[in-house]
Amino acid sequence: MADVNVLEEKLAEVLGLAQAAQTATEKVEGLVESGTIKQQLRLMREEAEETERRCTALADEREGKKTAILDKARETKQEGEEMMRTYLGDDSDGLDGFEFMTMAEAAEVGHWLVLGTLNEKAGEAPVQELVDWATPIQQRHFETVKDCALTLAAEEDPYEVE
Ligand SMILES: [Fe+2]
């Protein structure tokens, strides 16, 4: 199989994280009651689907590397989903779900920033376009899941015995 370079590896990682985000938003949607919060999760899932499409389109343009990038993305996706299963057991509630989401969205923000920094040297216009599109969206996702976590936390009885 073709070897991927660092830039392609990072592209694969943001792609895998976007795939894992679709699973995570679906899982967490099942843990919350609020229609408003469910709606926010659905929007994040749609944006994760669009991110996946755009990353895949970019991988498509890389001569002979597409399969290697998609394989690497699948690894990242599986690692993300495994983390989710470890973190969210059968007794997890909505707040647990959003605590996990803060980690997952922070990881996405971090990886997009890394890809952006790598591309400062590479200077590939299509990569830059994707980074410029995706980074603010991921930053908004992080803010959204943090706000949802805090909304749910504020509803908790701090003295309730688990
Ligand atoms: Fe996200």
PDB file of C-alpha atoms and ligand atoms in Angstrom:
ATOM      1  CA  MET A   1       0.000   0.000   0.000  1.00  0.00           C
ATOM      2  CA  ALA A   2       1.144   3.526  -0.737  1.00  0.00           C
ATOM      3  CA  ASP A   3       2.803   5.365   2.150  1.00  0.00           C
ATOM      4  CA  VAL A   4       1.041   8.483   3.319  1.00  0.00           C
ATOM      5  CA  ASN A   5       2.979  11.627   4.235  1.00  0.00           C
ATOM      6  CA  VAL A   6       2.365  13.593   7.428  1.00  0.00           C
ATOM      7  CA  LEU A   7      -0.117  15.950   5.772  1.00  0.00           C
ATOM      8  CA  GLU A   8      -2.092  12.997   4.405  1.00  0.00           C
ATOM      9  CA  GLU A   9      -1.970  11.255   7.762  1.00  0.00           C
ATOM     10  CA  LYS A  10      -3.492  14.310   9.444  1.00  0.00           C
ATOM     11  CA  LEU A  11      -6.122  14.563   6.717  1.00  0.00           C
ATOM     12  CA  ALA A  12      -6.960  10.917   7.439  1.00  0.00           C
ATOM     13  CA  GLU A  13      -7.251  11.686  11.148  1.00  0.00           C
ATOM     14  CA  VAL A  14      -9.692  14.574  10.747  1.00  0.00           C
ATOM     15  CA  LEU A  15     -11.689  12.375   8.374  1.00  0.00           C
ATOM     16  CA  GLY A  16     -11.773   9.496  10.888  1.00  0.00           C
ATOM     17  CA  LEU A  17     -12.781  11.880  13.675  1.00  0.00           C
ATOM     18  CA  ALA A  18     -15.628  13.241  11.509  1.00  0.00           C
ATOM     19  CA  GLN A  19     -16.822   9.674  10.966  1.00  0.00           C
ATOM     20  CA  ALA A  20     -16.596   8.865  14.682  1.00  0.00           C
ATOM     21  CA  ALA A  21     -18.474  12.111  15.481  1.00  0.00           C
ATOM     22  CA  GLN A  22     -21.464  10.779  13.561  1.00  0.00           C
ATOM     23  CA  THR A  23     -21.598   7.699  15.778  1.00  0.00           C
ATOM     24  CA  ALA A  24     -21.030   9.758  18.932  1.00  0.00           C
ATOM     25  CA  THR A  25     -23.770  12.326  18.247  1.00  0.00           C
ATOM     26  CA  GLU A  26     -26.202   9.500  17.561  1.00  0.00           C
ATOM     27  CA  LYS A  27     -25.274   7.684  20.768  1.00  0.00           C
ATOM     28  CA  VAL A  28     -25.546  10.839  22.904  1.00  0.00           C
ATOM     29  CA  GLU A  29     -28.850  11.812  21.280  1.00  0.00           C
ATOM     30  CA  GLY A  30     -30.215   8.610  22.797  1.00  0.00           C
ATOM     31  CA  LEU A  31     -29.074   9.686  26.273  1.00  0.00           C
ATOM     32  CA  VAL A  32     -30.856  13.068  26.428  1.00  0.00           C
ATOM     33  CA  GLU A  33     -34.509  14.063  26.717  1.00  0.00           C
ATOM     34  CA  SER A  34     -34.372  17.697  25.589  1.00  0.00           C
ATOM     35  CA  GLY A  35     -35.617  18.336  22.058  1.00  0.00           C
ATOM     36  CA  THR A  36     -33.395  21.433  21.762  1.00  0.00           C
ATOM     37  CA  ILE A  37     -30.292  19.464  22.673  1.00  0.00           C
ATOM     38  CA  LYS A  38     -31.237  16.616  20.332  1.00  0.00           C
ATOM     39  CA  GLN A  39     -31.616  19.194  17.551  1.00  0.00           C
ATOM     40  CA  GLN A  40     -28.134  20.559  18.239  1.00  0.00           C
ATOM     41  CA  LEU A  41     -26.711  17.039  18.069  1.00  0.00           C
ATOM     42  CA  ARG A  42     -28.460  16.458  14.742  1.00  0.00           C
ATOM     43  CA  LEU A  43     -26.959  19.660  13.312  1.00  0.00           C
ATOM     44  CA  MET A  44     -23.493  18.587  14.462  1.00  0.00           C
ATOM     45  CA  ARG A  45     -24.052  15.194  12.829  1.00  0.00           C
ATOM     46  CA  GLU A  46     -25.025  16.818   9.512  1.00  0.00           C
ATOM     47  CA  GLU A  47     -21.900  18.960   9.654  1.00  0.00           C
ATOM     48  CA  ALA A  48     -19.792  15.893  10.455  1.00  0.00           C
ATOM     49  CA  GLU A  49     -21.284  14.181   7.380  1.00  0.00           C
ATOM     50  CA  GLU A  50     -20.408  17.200   5.237  1.00  0.00           C
ATOM     51  CA  THR A  51     -16.885  17.222   6.731  1.00  0.00           C
ATOM     52  CA  GLU A  52     -16.537  13.551   5.826  1.00  0.00           C
ATOM     53  CA  ARG A  53     -17.660  14.287   2.247  1.00  0.00           C
ATOM     54  CA  ARG A  54     -15.211  17.158   1.830  1.00  0.00           C
ATOM     55  CA  CYS A  55     -12.269  15.237   3.336  1.00  0.00           C
ATOM     56  CA  THR A  56     -13.027  12.235   1.121  1.00  0.00           C
ATOM     57  CA  ALA A  57     -13.188  14.486  -1.948  1.00  0.00           C
ATOM     58  CA  LEU A  58      -9.753  15.842  -1.050  1.00  0.00           C
ATOM     59  CA  ALA A  59      -8.359  12.332  -0.534  1.00  0.00           C
ATOM     60  CA  ASP A  60      -9.796  11.454  -3.957  1.00  0.00           C
ATOM     61  CA  GLU A  61      -7.588  14.063  -5.585  1.00  0.00           C
ATOM     62  CA  ARG A  62      -4.393  12.576  -4.158  1.00  0.00           C
ATOM     63  CA  GLU A  63      -3.009  10.335  -6.838  1.00  0.00           C
ATOM     64  CA  GLY A  64      -2.734   6.723  -5.658  1.00  0.00           C
ATOM     65  CA  LYS A  65      -3.152   7.657  -1.995  1.00  0.00           C
ATOM     66  CA  LYS A  66      -6.901   7.535  -1.568  1.00  0.00           C
ATOM     67  CA  THR A  67      -7.087   3.953  -0.280  1.00  0.00           C
ATOM     68  CA  ALA A  68      -4.240   4.476   2.179  1.00  0.00           C
ATOM     69  CA  ILE A  69      -5.868   7.661   3.517  1.00  0.00           C
ATOM     70  CA  LEU A  70      -9.258   5.984   3.894  1.00  0.00           C
ATOM     71  CA  ASP A  71      -7.673   2.990   5.669  1.00  0.00           C
ATOM     72  CA  LYS A  72      -5.895   5.278   8.087  1.00  0.00           C
ATOM     73  CA  ALA A  73      -9.132   7.206   8.657  1.00  0.00           C
ATOM     74  CA  ARG A  74     -10.924   3.961   9.478  1.00  0.00           C
ATOM     75  CA  GLU A  75      -8.304   3.237  12.167  1.00  0.00           C
ATOM     76  CA  THR A  76      -8.878   6.664  13.735  1.00  0.00           C
ATOM     77  CA  LYS A  77     -12.644   6.193  13.562  1.00  0.00           C
ATOM     78  CA  GLN A  78     -12.379   2.812  15.291  1.00  0.00           C
ATOM     79  CA  GLU A  79     -10.112   4.203  18.008  1.00  0.00           C
ATOM     80  CA  GLY A  80     -12.581   7.031  18.614  1.00  0.00           C
ATOM     81  CA  GLU A  81     -15.518   4.652  18.825  1.00  0.00           C
ATOM     82  CA  GLU A  82     -13.600   2.363  21.166  1.00  0.00           C
ATOM     83  CA  MET A  83     -12.889   5.338  23.439  1.00  0.00           C
ATOM     84  CA  MET A  84     -16.587   6.143  23.417  1.00  0.00           C
ATOM     85  CA  ARG A  85     -17.553   2.607  24.392  1.00  0.00           C
ATOM     86  CA  THR A  86     -14.988   2.673  27.205  1.00  0.00           C
ATOM     87  CA  TYR A  87     -16.219   6.025  28.464  1.00  0.00           C
ATOM     88  CA  LEU A  88     -19.962   5.544  28.034  1.00  0.00           C
ATOM     89  CA  GLY A  89     -21.150   2.378  29.744  1.00  0.00           C
ATOM     90  CA  ASP A  90     -24.704   1.107  30.147  1.00  0.00           C
ATOM     91  CA  ASP A  91     -25.359   3.389  33.125  1.00  0.00           C
ATOM     92  CA  SER A  92     -24.264   6.604  31.369  1.00  0.00           C
ATOM     93  CA  ASP A  93     -26.596   9.597  31.326  1.00  0.00           C
ATOM     94  CA  GLY A  94     -26.819  12.701  29.155  1.00  0.00           C
ATOM     95  CA  LEU A  95     -24.244  14.591  31.209  1.00  0.00           C
ATOM     96  CA  ASP A  96     -21.767  11.718  30.828  1.00  0.00           C
ATOM     97  CA  GLY A  97     -22.533  11.815  27.110  1.00  0.00           C
ATOM     98  CA  PHE A  98     -21.696  15.513  26.847  1.00  0.00           C
ATOM     99  CA  GLU A  99     -18.559  15.140  28.938  1.00  0.00           C
ATOM    100  CA  PHE A 100     -17.429  12.637  26.333  1.00  0.00           C
ATOM    101  CA  MET A 101     -18.486  15.039  23.568  1.00  0.00           C
ATOM    102  CA  THR A 102     -16.304  17.815  25.034  1.00  0.00           C
ATOM    103  CA  MET A 103     -13.301  15.480  24.682  1.00  0.00           C
ATOM    104  CA  ALA A 104     -14.283  14.413  21.173  1.00  0.00           C
ATOM    105  CA  GLU A 105     -14.888  17.961  19.905  1.00  0.00           C
ATOM    106  CA  ALA A 106     -11.703  19.265  21.568  1.00  0.00           C
ATOM    107  CA  ALA A 107      -9.842  16.494  19.711  1.00  0.00           C
ATOM    108  CA  GLU A 108     -11.390  17.624  16.431  1.00  0.00           C
ATOM    109  CA  VAL A 109     -10.445  21.278  17.055  1.00  0.00           C
ATOM    110  CA  GLY A 110      -6.884  20.257  17.933  1.00  0.00           C
ATOM    111  CA  HIS A 111      -6.459  18.070  14.859  1.00  0.00           C
ATOM    112  CA  TRP A 112      -7.779  20.751  12.479  1.00  0.00           C
ATOM    113  CA  LEU A 113      -5.389  23.298  13.995  1.00  0.00           C
ATOM    114  CA  VAL A 114      -2.509  20.834  13.513  1.00  0.00           C
ATOM    115  CA  LEU A 115      -3.489  20.237   9.880  1.00  0.00           C
ATOM    116  CA  GLY A 116      -3.637  24.014   9.382  1.00  0.00           C
ATOM    117  CA  THR A 117      -0.159  24.470  10.836  1.00  0.00           C
ATOM    118  CA  LEU A 118       1.270  21.668   8.660  1.00  0.00           C
ATOM    119  CA  ASN A 119      -0.258  23.310   5.628  1.00  0.00           C
ATOM    120  CA  GLU A 120       1.464  26.606   6.429  1.00  0.00           C
ATOM    121  CA  LYS A 121       4.585  24.943   5.023  1.00  0.00           C
ATOM    122  CA  ALA A 122       2.868  22.766   2.422  1.00  0.00           C
ATOM    123  CA  GLY A 123       0.785  25.667   1.114  1.00  0.00           C
ATOM    124  CA  GLU A 124      -1.773  23.475  -0.655  1.00  0.00           C
ATOM    125  CA  ALA A 125      -4.751  25.667  -1.559  1.00  0.00           C
ATOM    126  CA  PRO A 126      -7.465  22.948  -1.415  1.00  0.00           C
ATOM    127  CA  VAL A 127      -6.226  21.836   2.020  1.00  0.00           C
ATOM    128  CA  GLN A 128      -6.265  25.448   3.223  1.00  0.00           C
ATOM    129  CA  GLU A 129      -9.786  25.929   1.934  1.00  0.00           C
ATOM    130  CA  LEU A 130     -10.963  22.880   3.857  1.00  0.00           C
ATOM    131  CA  VAL A 131      -9.111  23.923   7.032  1.00  0.00           C
ATOM    132  CA  ASP A 132     -10.624  27.416   6.835  1.00  0.00           C
ATOM    133  CA  TRP A 133     -14.089  25.923   6.425  1.00  0.00           C
ATOM    134  CA  ALA A 134     -13.840  23.210   9.088  1.00  0.00           C
ATOM    135  CA  THR A 135     -11.919  24.876  11.941  1.00  0.00           C
ATOM    136  CA  PRO A 136     -14.567  27.459  12.958  1.00  0.00           C
ATOM    137  CA  ILE A 137     -17.260  24.772  12.712  1.00  0.00           C
ATOM    138  CA  GLN A 138     -15.337  22.508  15.079  1.00  0.00           C
ATOM    139  CA  GLN A 139     -14.718  25.420  17.446  1.00  0.00           C
ATOM    140  CA  ARG A 140     -18.476  26.053  17.465  1.00  0.00           C
ATOM    141  CA  HIS A 141     -19.106  22.333  18.089  1.00  0.00           C
ATOM    142  CA  PHE A 142     -16.839  22.487  21.125  1.00  0.00           C
ATOM    143  CA  GLU A 143     -18.695  25.543  22.475  1.00  0.00           C
ATOM    144  CA  THR A 144     -22.049  23.847  21.860  1.00  0.00           C
ATOM    145  CA  VAL A 145     -21.180  20.612  23.664  1.00  0.00           C
ATOM    146  CA  LYS A 146     -19.601  22.526  26.547  1.00  0.00           C
ATOM    147  CA  ASP A 147     -22.767  24.641  26.899  1.00  0.00           C
ATOM    148  CA  CYS A 148     -24.950  21.510  26.764  1.00  0.00           C
ATOM    149  CA  ALA A 149     -22.775  19.831  29.418  1.00  0.00           C
ATOM    150  CA  LEU A 150     -23.123  22.890  31.663  1.00  0.00           C
ATOM    151  CA  THR A 151     -26.899  23.093  31.097  1.00  0.00           C
ATOM    152  CA  LEU A 152     -27.248  19.448  32.123  1.00  0.00           C
ATOM    153  CA  ALA A 153     -24.856  19.917  35.054  1.00  0.00           C
ATOM    154  CA  ALA A 154     -26.947  22.830  36.331  1.00  0.00           C
ATOM    155  CA  GLU A 155     -29.985  20.545  36.409  1.00  0.00           C
ATOM    156  CA  GLU A 156     -28.227  17.965  38.600  1.00  0.00           C
ATOM    157  CA  ASP A 157     -28.801  17.669  42.347  1.00  0.00           C
ATOM    158  CA  PRO A 158     -25.231  17.841  43.670  1.00  0.00           C
ATOM    159  CA  TYR A 159     -26.178  15.919  46.807  1.00  0.00           C
ATOM    160  CA  GLU A 160     -27.952  13.062  45.090  1.00  0.00           C
ATOM    161  CA  VAL A 161     -26.272   9.767  45.935  1.00  0.00           C
ATOM    162  CA  GLU A 162     -25.412   7.792  42.784  1.00  0.00           C
TER     163      GLU A 162
HETATM  164 FE    FE B   1     -17.381  18.219  15.575  1.00  0.00          FE
END
